[in-house]
Phi, psi and omega in degrees: 000138183269136179269153176083186181282157173290147180287137178267106182289341179275348181286147179294148181290149177286165183299318181294323177294321178296315180296319178297315180298316179297319179298315179298322179294316178296319180296316179298318178295317180298315179295320178298317177298318179297320179296317179292322177296318178299316179299317179297317180294322177296318178297315178298319180298315179299316180297315181292323177297318178296318179297320178297316179297319177298316180293321177298318179298316179296321178296318178299316180295318180295322179297319178295314179299320181294319178296319178296318179296315179297321179296317180291323177295321178296317179296316178296320179296319178295321178295318178297318178297319180296318178296317179296317179296321178297317178296319179296316180296321178296318179296318179296318180292324177294318179295319179295320179295318179293320181290327178289329177289324182289336178285334184286000000 
């Protein structure tokens, strides 16, 4: 059994009831905004994580390409040094041969 009078639904709400209702509405809106913001941030995080992985992959590939290029440049540099050394030795042997002829 209910004590007191029946509630009159046609009567205007009291100030505290109005404030409570407004507070609950603001709270619900705030939570809804937070949920949508959280969803957006999760989506952005996934997108950025994928982008980071793609960039890491590209860096690894570029690092491999750079190492291959450096290796080929080192080989080319060694070949150039060998050719230069060969030319110097040829020049020295030619000079030595000419100087031995001039002594005769």
